[in-house]
CSV table of C-alpha atoms and ligand atoms in Angstrom, one decimal:
chain,number,residue,atom,x,y,z
C,239,MET,CA,54.5,-3.0,58.6
C,240,LYS,CA,51.1,-4.7,58.0
C,241,VAL,CA,49.8,-4.8,54.5
C,242,LEU,CA,46.4,-6.0,53.4
C,243,GLY,CA,46.6,-7.7,50.0
C,244,ILE,CA,43.7,-7.9,47.5
C,245,GLU,CA,43.8,-10.2,44.4
C,246,THR,CA,41.0,-10.1,41.8
C,247,SER,CA,42.7,-10.4,38.4
C,248,CYS,CA,40.8,-13.4,37.2
C,249,ASP,CA,38.5,-16.0,38.8
C,250,GLU,CA,39.8,-16.0,42.4
C,251,THR,CA,39.1,-13.5,45.1
C,252,GLY,CA,42.1,-13.7,47.4
C,253,ILE,CA,42.6,-11.6,50.5
C,254,ALA,CA,45.6,-11.7,52.9
C,255,LEU,CA,47.4,-9.8,55.6
C,256,TYR,CA,51.2,-9.8,55.6
C,257,ASP,CA,53.4,-8.4,58.4
C,258,SER,CA,57.0,-7.5,57.5
C,259,ASP,CA,58.2,-8.6,61.0
C,260,THR,CA,56.2,-11.7,61.6
C,261,GLY,CA,55.1,-13.0,58.2
C,262,LEU,CA,51.7,-14.0,56.9
C,263,LEU,CA,49.0,-13.2,59.5
C,264,GLY,CA,46.1,-14.7,57.6
C,265,HIS,CA,44.7,-15.4,54.1
C,266,VAL,CA,41.4,-16.5,52.5
C,267,LEU,CA,40.6,-17.5,49.0
C,268,TYR,CA,37.3,-17.8,47.2
C,269,SER,CA,37.5,-19.7,43.9
C,270,GLN,CA,34.9,-19.2,41.2
C,271,ILE,CA,35.8,-22.4,39.4
C,272,GLU,CA,32.3,-23.9,39.8
C,273,LEU,CA,30.7,-20.7,38.4
C,274,HIS,CA,32.8,-20.9,35.2
C,275,GLN,CA,32.9,-24.7,34.9
C,276,ASP,CA,29.8,-25.0,32.7
C,277,TYR,CA,31.3,-22.6,30.2
C,278,GLY,CA,34.7,-24.4,30.0
C,279,GLY,CA,36.6,-21.2,30.8
C,280,VAL,CA,36.3,-17.9,32.6
C,281,VAL,CA,33.4,-15.6,31.7
C,282,PRO,CA,34.7,-12.1,32.5
C,283,GLU,CA,31.4,-10.4,33.4
C,284,LEU,CA,30.4,-13.2,35.8
C,285,ALA,CA,33.9,-13.0,37.3
C,286,SER,CA,33.5,-9.3,38.0
C,287,ARG,CA,30.1,-9.7,39.6
C,288,ASP,CA,31.3,-12.5,41.8
C,289,HIS,CA,34.3,-10.5,43.0
C,290,VAL,CA,31.8,-7.7,44.0
C,291,ARG,CA,29.8,-10.1,46.1
C,292,LYS,CA,32.8,-11.6,47.9
C,293,ILE,CA,35.4,-9.0,48.4
C,294,ILE,CA,34.1,-7.1,51.4
C,295,PRO,CA,33.0,-10.2,53.4
C,296,LEU,CA,36.4,-11.8,52.8
C,297,ILE,CA,38.3,-8.7,53.9
C,298,ARG,CA,36.2,-8.7,57.1
C,299,GLN,CA,37.0,-12.4,57.6
C,300,VAL,CA,40.8,-12.0,57.2
C,301,LEU,CA,40.8,-9.1,59.7
C,302,GLU,CA,38.7,-10.9,62.2
C,303,GLU,CA,40.6,-14.2,61.9
C,304,SER,CA,44.0,-12.5,62.2
C,305,GLY,CA,42.8,-10.4,65.2
C,306,VAL,CA,43.9,-7.2,63.5
C,307,THR,CA,41.9,-4.0,63.4
C,308,LYS,CA,41.9,-1.4,60.6
C,309,GLN,CA,44.0,0.9,62.8
C,310,ASP,CA,46.9,-1.6,62.6
C,311,ILE,CA,47.1,-1.6,58.8
C,312,ASP,CA,49.9,0.3,57.2
C,313,ALA,CA,48.9,0.0,53.5
C,314,VAL,CA,46.5,-1.7,51.1
C,315,ALA,CA,48.0,-3.5,48.1
C,316,TYR,CA,45.9,-4.7,45.2
C,317,THR,CA,46.5,-6.3,41.9
C,318,ALA,CA,46.5,-3.6,39.2
C,319,GLY,CA,47.2,-5.9,36.2
C,320,PRO,CA,47.7,-7.8,34.0
C,321,GLY,CA,44.3,-9.5,34.0
C,322,LEU,CA,40.6,-9.1,33.2
C,323,VAL,CA,39.8,-5.3,33.4
C,324,GLY,CA,36.4,-5.7,35.0
C,325,ALA,CA,37.7,-8.1,37.6
C,326,LEU,CA,40.8,-5.9,38.3
C,327,LEU,CA,38.6,-2.8,38.7
C,328,VAL,CA,36.7,-4.4,41.6
C,329,GLY,CA,39.9,-5.0,43.6
C,330,ALA,CA,41.4,-1.7,42.6
C,331,SER,CA,38.2,0.3,43.5
C,332,VAL,CA,37.8,-1.4,46.8
C,333,GLY,CA,41.5,-1.3,47.6
C,334,LYS,CA,41.8,2.4,46.9
C,335,SER,CA,38.6,3.3,48.7
C,336,ILE,CA,39.6,1.4,51.8
C,337,ALA,CA,43.1,2.9,51.8
C,338,TYR,CA,41.6,6.4,51.4
C,339,GLY,CA,39.1,5.8,54.2
C,340,TRP,CA,41.8,4.4,56.5
C,341,GLY,CA,44.3,7.2,55.5
C,342,VAL,CA,47.0,4.7,54.4
C,343,PRO,CA,48.9,4.3,51.1
C,344,ALA,CA,47.4,2.3,48.3
C,345,ILE,CA,49.9,0.1,46.4
C,346,PRO,CA,49.3,-1.2,42.9
C,347,VAL,CA,50.9,-4.6,42.4
C,348,HIS,CA,51.8,-6.5,39.2
C,349,HIS,CA,50.1,-9.8,39.3
C,350,MET,CA,53.1,-11.7,37.9
C,351,GLU,CA,55.5,-10.0,40.4
C,352,GLY,CA,53.2,-11.5,43.0
C,353,HIS,CA,53.6,-15.0,41.5
C,354,LEU,CA,57.4,-14.5,41.2
C,355,LEU,CA,57.8,-13.6,44.8
C,356,ALA,CA,55.4,-16.2,46.2
C,357,PRO,CA,58.2,-18.6,47.2
C,358,MET,CA,59.4,-15.9,49.5
C,359,LEU,CA,56.5,-16.7,51.8
C,360,GLU,CA,58.0,-20.2,52.5
C,361,ASP,CA,60.4,-21.1,55.3
C,362,ASN,CA,63.4,-21.5,53.0
C,363,PRO,CA,63.0,-18.5,50.6
C,364,PRO,CA,65.3,-18.1,47.6
C,365,GLU,CA,68.0,-15.4,47.7
C,366,MET,CA,68.3,-13.1,44.8
C,367,PRO,CA,69.5,-13.3,42.1
C,368,PHE,CA,67.6,-16.2,40.6
C,369,LEU,CA,66.1,-17.4,37.3
C,370,ALA,CA,62.3,-17.6,37.4
C,371,LEU,CA,60.0,-19.8,35.3
C,372,LEU,CA,56.6,-18.1,35.4
C,373,VAL,CA,53.9,-20.5,34.1
C,374,SER,CA,50.3,-19.5,34.5
C,375,GLY,CA,47.1,-19.4,32.5
C,376,GLY,CA,48.1,-16.1,30.8
C,377,HIS,CA,51.9,-16.2,30.9
C,378,THR,CA,54.9,-18.5,30.1
C,379,GLN,CA,58.1,-16.5,30.8
C,380,LEU,CA,61.7,-17.0,31.8
C,381,ILE,CA,62.8,-14.1,33.9
C,382,GLY,CA,66.1,-13.0,35.3
C,383,VAL,CA,65.5,-11.7,38.7
C,384,ASP,CA,68.4,-9.6,40.0
C,385,ASN,CA,66.7,-7.7,42.7
C,386,TYR,CA,63.2,-6.4,43.6
C,387,SER,CA,61.9,-4.6,40.5
C,388,GLU,CA,64.9,-5.7,38.4
C,389,TYR,CA,63.4,-8.2,36.1
C,390,THR,CA,64.6,-9.1,32.6
C,391,ILE,CA,62.4,-11.2,30.3
C,392,LEU,CA,64.8,-13.8,28.8
C,393,GLY,CA,62.1,-15.7,26.9
C,394,GLU,CA,58.4,-16.1,26.6
C,395,SER,CA,55.6,-17.8,24.7
C,396,LEU,CA,55.0,-16.4,21.3
C,397,ASP,CA,51.4,-17.7,21.4
C,398,ASP,CA,49.5,-19.7,24.0
C,399,ALA,CA,50.7,-19.8,27.6
C,400,ALA,CA,51.4,-23.2,29.1
C,401,GLY,CA,48.3,-23.1,31.4
C,402,GLU,CA,46.2,-22.0,28.5
C,403,ALA,CA,47.4,-25.0,26.4
C,404,PHE,CA,46.5,-27.3,29.3
C,405,ASP,CA,43.0,-25.7,29.5
C,406,LYS,CA,42.4,-26.0,25.8
C,407,ALA,CA,43.7,-29.6,25.5
C,408,ALA,CA,41.5,-30.5,28.5
C,409,LYS,CA,38.5,-29.0,26.7
C,410,MET,CA,39.2,-31.1,23.6
C,411,LEU,CA,39.4,-34.2,25.7
C,412,GLY,CA,36.1,-33.4,27.4
C,413,LEU,CA,37.8,-32.8,30.8
C,414,ASP,CA,36.8,-30.2,33.4
C,415,TYR,CA,38.0,-26.6,33.7
C,416,PRO,CA,40.7,-25.7,34.9
C,417,GLY,CA,42.5,-28.1,32.5
C,418,GLY,CA,45.9,-28.4,34.2
C,419,PRO,CA,44.8,-30.4,37.3
C,420,ALA,CA,42.3,-32.4,35.2
C,421,ILE,CA,45.0,-33.4,32.7
C,422,ALA,CA,47.4,-34.2,35.5
C,423,LYS,CA,44.8,-36.5,37.1
C,424,ALA,CA,43.9,-38.2,33.8
C,425,ALA,CA,47.6,-38.7,33.0
C,426,GLN,CA,48.1,-40.8,36.1
C,427,GLN,CA,46.4,-43.7,34.4
C,428,GLY,CA,48.0,-42.9,31.1
C,429,ASP,CA,50.5,-45.0,29.1
C,430,ASP,CA,53.6,-42.9,28.5
C,431,SER,CA,54.7,-44.8,25.4
C,432,ARG,CA,51.6,-44.9,23.3
C,433,PHE,CA,51.8,-41.3,21.8
C,434,THR,CA,54.8,-39.0,21.4
C,435,PHE,CA,53.9,-35.3,21.1
C,436,PRO,CA,56.3,-32.8,19.7
C,437,ARG,CA,58.6,-30.6,22.0
C,438,PRO,CA,57.9,-27.2,20.3
C,439,MET,CA,60.8,-24.7,19.6
C,440,ILE,CA,63.4,-27.0,21.0
C,441,GLY,CA,65.4,-27.2,17.7
C,442,LYS,CA,65.5,-23.4,17.5
C,443,PRO,CA,68.0,-21.4,19.4
C,444,GLY,CA,66.8,-19.0,22.1
C,445,LEU,CA,64.5,-19.1,25.1
C,446,ASN,CA,61.0,-18.5,23.6
C,447,PHE,CA,58.2,-21.0,23.7
C,448,SER,CA,55.2,-21.8,21.5
C,449,PHE,CA,52.4,-24.1,22.6
C,450,SER,CA,49.7,-23.5,19.9
C,451,GLY,CA,51.1,-26.3,17.6
C,452,LEU,CA,50.9,-28.8,20.5
C,453,LYS,CA,47.2,-28.0,20.8
C,454,THR,CA,46.7,-28.7,17.0
C,455,TYR,CA,48.7,-31.9,17.4
C,456,CYS,CA,46.4,-32.9,20.3
C,457,MET,CA,43.3,-32.2,18.3
C,458,ASN,CA,44.6,-34.3,15.3
C,459,THR,CA,45.5,-37.2,17.6
C,460,ILE,CA,42.0,-37.1,19.2
C,461,ASP,CA,40.4,-37.1,15.7
C,462,ASP,CA,42.6,-40.1,14.5
C,463,CYS,CA,41.6,-42.1,17.6
C,464,VAL,CA,37.9,-41.3,17.3
C,465,GLU,CA,38.1,-42.4,13.7
C,466,SER,CA,39.8,-45.7,14.4
C,467,GLU,CA,38.1,-46.5,17.8
C,468,GLY,CA,34.6,-45.0,17.1
C,469,GLU,CA,34.8,-42.9,20.3
C,470,LEU,CA,37.2,-41.3,22.7
C,471,THR,CA,37.7,-44.1,25.2
C,472,GLU,CA,38.7,-43.5,28.9
C,473,LYS,CA,42.1,-45.2,28.1
C,474,THR,CA,42.8,-43.1,25.1
C,475,ARG,CA,41.9,-39.9,26.9
C,476,SER,CA,44.4,-40.8,29.7
C,477,ASP,CA,47.1,-41.8,27.2
C,478,ILE,CA,46.7,-38.5,25.3
C,479,ALA,CA,46.6,-36.5,28.6
C,480,CYS,CA,49.9,-38.2,29.6
C,481,ALA,CA,51.6,-37.5,26.3
C,482,PHE,CA,50.5,-33.9,26.3
C,483,GLN,CA,51.6,-33.3,29.9
C,484,THR,CA,55.0,-34.9,29.3
C,485,ALA,CA,55.6,-32.8,26.2
C,486,VAL,CA,54.8,-29.5,28.0
C,487,VAL,CA,56.9,-30.5,31.0
C,488,ASP,CA,59.8,-31.6,28.8
C,489,THR,CA,59.7,-28.4,26.8
C,490,LEU,CA,59.7,-26.2,29.9
C,491,THR,CA,62.5,-28.2,31.4
C,492,MET,CA,64.7,-28.1,28.3
C,493,LYS,CA,64.3,-24.3,28.1
C,494,CYS,CA,65.1,-23.9,31.8
C,495,LYS,CA,68.3,-26.0,31.3
C,496,ARG,CA,69.3,-23.8,28.3
C,497,ALA,CA,68.6,-20.6,30.3
C,498,ILE,CA,70.7,-21.8,33.2
C,499,LYS,CA,73.6,-22.7,30.8
C,500,GLN,CA,73.4,-19.2,29.2
C,501,THR,CA,73.4,-17.3,32.5
C,502,ASP,CA,75.1,-17.5,35.9
C,503,TYR,CA,72.0,-18.1,37.9
C,504,LYS,CA,72.4,-20.8,40.6
C,505,ARG,CA,68.7,-20.8,41.7
C,506,LEU,CA,65.5,-21.5,39.9
C,507,VAL,CA,62.1,-20.4,41.0
C,508,ILE,CA,59.0,-21.8,39.5
C,509,ALA,CA,55.7,-20.1,40.1
C,510,GLY,CA,52.2,-19.5,38.7
C,511,GLY,CA,49.4,-22.0,38.4
C,512,VAL,CA,51.3,-24.6,36.3
C,513,SER,CA,54.0,-24.8,39.0
C,514,ALA,CA,51.5,-26.9,40.9
C,515,ASN,CA,52.1,-29.6,38.4
C,516,THR,CA,53.8,-32.5,40.2
C,517,LEU,CA,55.6,-33.9,37.1
C,518,LEU,CA,57.1,-30.4,36.4
C,519,ARG,CA,58.3,-30.0,39.9
C,520,GLU,CA,59.9,-33.5,40.0
C,521,LYS,CA,61.5,-33.1,36.6
C,522,LEU,CA,62.9,-29.7,37.3
C,523,LYS,CA,64.3,-30.8,40.6
C,524,ASN,CA,66.1,-33.8,39.0
C,525,VAL,CA,67.5,-31.9,36.1
C,526,MET,CA,68.5,-28.8,38.0
C,527,GLY,CA,69.9,-30.9,40.8
C,528,GLY,CA,72.3,-32.4,38.3
C,529,MET,CA,73.4,-28.9,37.3
C,530,GLY,CA,74.0,-27.8,40.9
C,531,VAL,CA,70.9,-25.5,40.8
C,532,GLU,CA,68.5,-25.3,43.6
C,533,VAL,CA,64.8,-25.2,42.8
C,534,TYR,CA,62.2,-23.2,44.8
C,535,TYR,CA,58.4,-23.1,44.5
C,536,PRO,CA,55.5,-21.9,46.5
C,537,ARG,CA,53.3,-24.3,48.6
C,538,LEU,CA,50.5,-25.6,46.4
C,539,GLU,CA,47.9,-23.2,47.5
C,540,PHE,CA,50.1,-20.2,46.6
C,541,CYS,CA,51.0,-21.5,43.1
C,542,THR,CA,47.6,-20.4,41.7
C,543,ASP,CA,46.2,-17.0,42.3
C,544,ASN,CA,46.0,-15.8,46.0
C,545,GLY,CA,46.1,-12.7,48.1
C,546,ALA,CA,49.2,-13.6,50.1
C,547,MET,CA,51.5,-13.0,47.2
C,548,ILE,CA,50.0,-9.6,46.5
C,549,ALA,CA,50.2,-8.6,50.2
C,550,PHE,CA,53.9,-9.7,50.2
C,551,ALA,CA,54.8,-7.9,47.0
C,552,GLY,CA,52.9,-4.8,48.2
C,553,CYS,CA,54.8,-4.9,51.4
C,554,GLN,CA,58.2,-4.9,49.6
C,555,ARG,CA,57.0,-1.9,47.6
C,556,LEU,CA,55.9,-0.1,50.7
C,557,LEU,CA,59.3,-0.8,52.3
C,558,ALA,CA,60.9,0.6,49.2
C,559,GLY,CA,58.9,3.8,49.8
C,560,GLU,CA,56.4,3.4,47.0
C,561,SER,CA,52.7,4.3,46.9
C,562,SER,CA,50.3,5.8,44.5
C,563,ASP,CA,47.6,8.5,44.4
C,564,TYR,CA,44.0,7.5,44.8
C,565,SER,CA,43.1,7.5,41.1
C,566,ILE,CA,41.8,4.1,40.0
C,567,GLN,CA,43.8,2.6,37.1
C,568,VAL,CA,44.3,-1.0,36.0
C,569,LYS,CA,46.1,-2.5,33.1
C,570,ALA,CA,44.9,-5.6,31.1
C,571,ARG,CA,48.5,-5.8,29.6
C,572,TRP,CA,51.6,-4.8,31.6
C,573,PRO,CA,55.0,-6.3,30.7
C,574,LEU,CA,56.9,-7.2,33.8
C,575,ASP,CA,60.1,-5.6,32.7
C,576,GLN,CA,58.2,-2.2,32.5
C,577,LEU,CA,57.5,-2.3,36.2
C,578,LYS,CA,60.0,0.3,37.2
C,579,SER,CA,58.5,2.9,35.0
C,580,GLY,CA,55.1,2.1,36.5
L,1207,KG4,O1,48.4,-18.5,38.1
L,1207,KG4,P1,47.0,-19.0,37.9
L,1207,KG4,O2,46.1,-19.4,39.0
L,1207,KG4,O3,46.2,-17.9,37.1
L,1207,KG4,C1,46.8,-17.0,36.1
L,1207,KG4,O4,47.4,-16.0,36.5
L,1207,KG4,O5,46.6,-17.4,34.9
L,1207,KG4,O6,47.1,-20.2,36.8
L,1207,KG4,C2,46.0,-20.9,36.3
L,1207,KG4,C3,46.5,-21.9,35.3
L,1207,KG4,C4,45.4,-22.6,34.6
L,1207,KG4,O7,45.6,-22.6,33.2
L,1207,KG4,C5,45.4,-24.0,35.2
L,1207,KG4,O8,45.0,-25.0,34.2
L,1207,KG4,C6,46.9,-24.2,35.5
L,1207,KG4,O9,47.3,-22.9,36.0
L,1207,KG4,N1,47.2,-25.2,36.5
L,1207,KG4,C7,47.9,-26.3,36.2
L,1207,KG4,C8,47.8,-27.1,37.4
L,1207,KG4,N2,47.1,-26.4,38.4
L,1207,KG4,C9,46.7,-25.3,37.8
L,1207,KG4,N3,48.5,-26.8,35.1
L,1207,KG4,C10,49.1,-28.0,35.2
L,1207,KG4,N4,49.1,-28.8,36.3
L,1207,KG4,C11,48.5,-28.4,37.4
L,1207,KG4,N5,48.5,-29.2,38.5
L,1208,ZN,ZN1,48.0,-15.8,38.3
C-alpha cells in the first residue's frame, strides 16, 4: 500500500510517500521559519497563504523524486488536527480533492499520533506497548500506548507546552524563533552553576506539568541581571539559557521516571519538536538505562513537523480499514485519547 502524506498544521509544509512493504519512498519539507522570524512566532494567516503556494509543487516533487505515478497511490493521508485551522484547511482541502480525483480513500490523521509513531520509521522501531513523552510547541503529554489508536493520557501540561516555554524564554532573551534550538545553542556556552531555576510540579504527586511559572522566573532573572549589569550580556544570556534548558529537561526526566515507576512500560518513546533537544535525549537515555527501559526517538528531521509521520500514521489507518467521506473537516483541538471516536 502506498500512501501520500500531507502535513500543514503549523509552519511547515511536509509531503511524503510511504509504502507499507518497502518503507519511506520519499519526503520533502518546506519550513516557513524565515517568514515568521521577524514576528517572533507563527502568524497564522501568513502560514496558510504559504502552504497554498507550496503544497502542489511539493506533492509533484515527491512523486517525481520517488518515481511513483498517481495510479500507484492507494490513499491520501492529511493532518486533520490539532493545529491552526487555516493551515489545516489547506492540507485537508488539497488532500481530499486529490483523493477524490484519483478515486482513492482520504485519511484524516491526528498530528500528535503522527509524532507518536515517527520512531516507527527508524531501523529499530519500538514494539508496543510503550510510554510516550510527546513534547512539541503545542503539547506536553505522557501517553500510554498499548496499540494503534489505544492511547491513554497519563499526564499533560496544565498551561504552556515545553516547546512554547522554550519559544517564550528565547523571545525574552532576544534569541531567534524557534526558541528551542536557539536556547540549546546559547546554552552550550552557559555556566550550569550560576542560576538554578525551579523544577515545577515535582513536589506534587501525579504526572502533570506546568511551565508558565518557569517563564515568569526567567523574566524576573533577566530583569535582576539587567538591573545589576546595566544590560543583558552575552554571558548572562547563555547562563540563563543553560539554567532554563536544564530545568525543563530535569522536569521532563523526573516525570518520565515517575511514570515508568507507576506503570509496567519497558520502553519510552520521545517525540515532537523538543525531542530534538540533545540534553533531553542524553539525560533520558542515562536515567532510563538505569531503570532497564529502552529509549526510542525519531531521527532529527522527523522530530519536528514532517510529512513522513503523517504518511506512516495514515498507512496504519488504511491497513486497519479506515477512511472518511470527502467532506472537509479539521479540528483546532482534538484530544488524542478521543481518536477512536473520530
Ligand atoms: O513538533 P513541532 O515541530 O511543532 C508542533 O507540533 O508544535 O515542535 C516545535 C517546537 C518549538 O516550540 C521548538 O522551539 C521546539 O519544538 N524545538 C526544540 C528543539 N528543536 C525544536 N526545543 C528544544 N530543543 C530543540 N533542539
Ligand atoms: Zn508537531
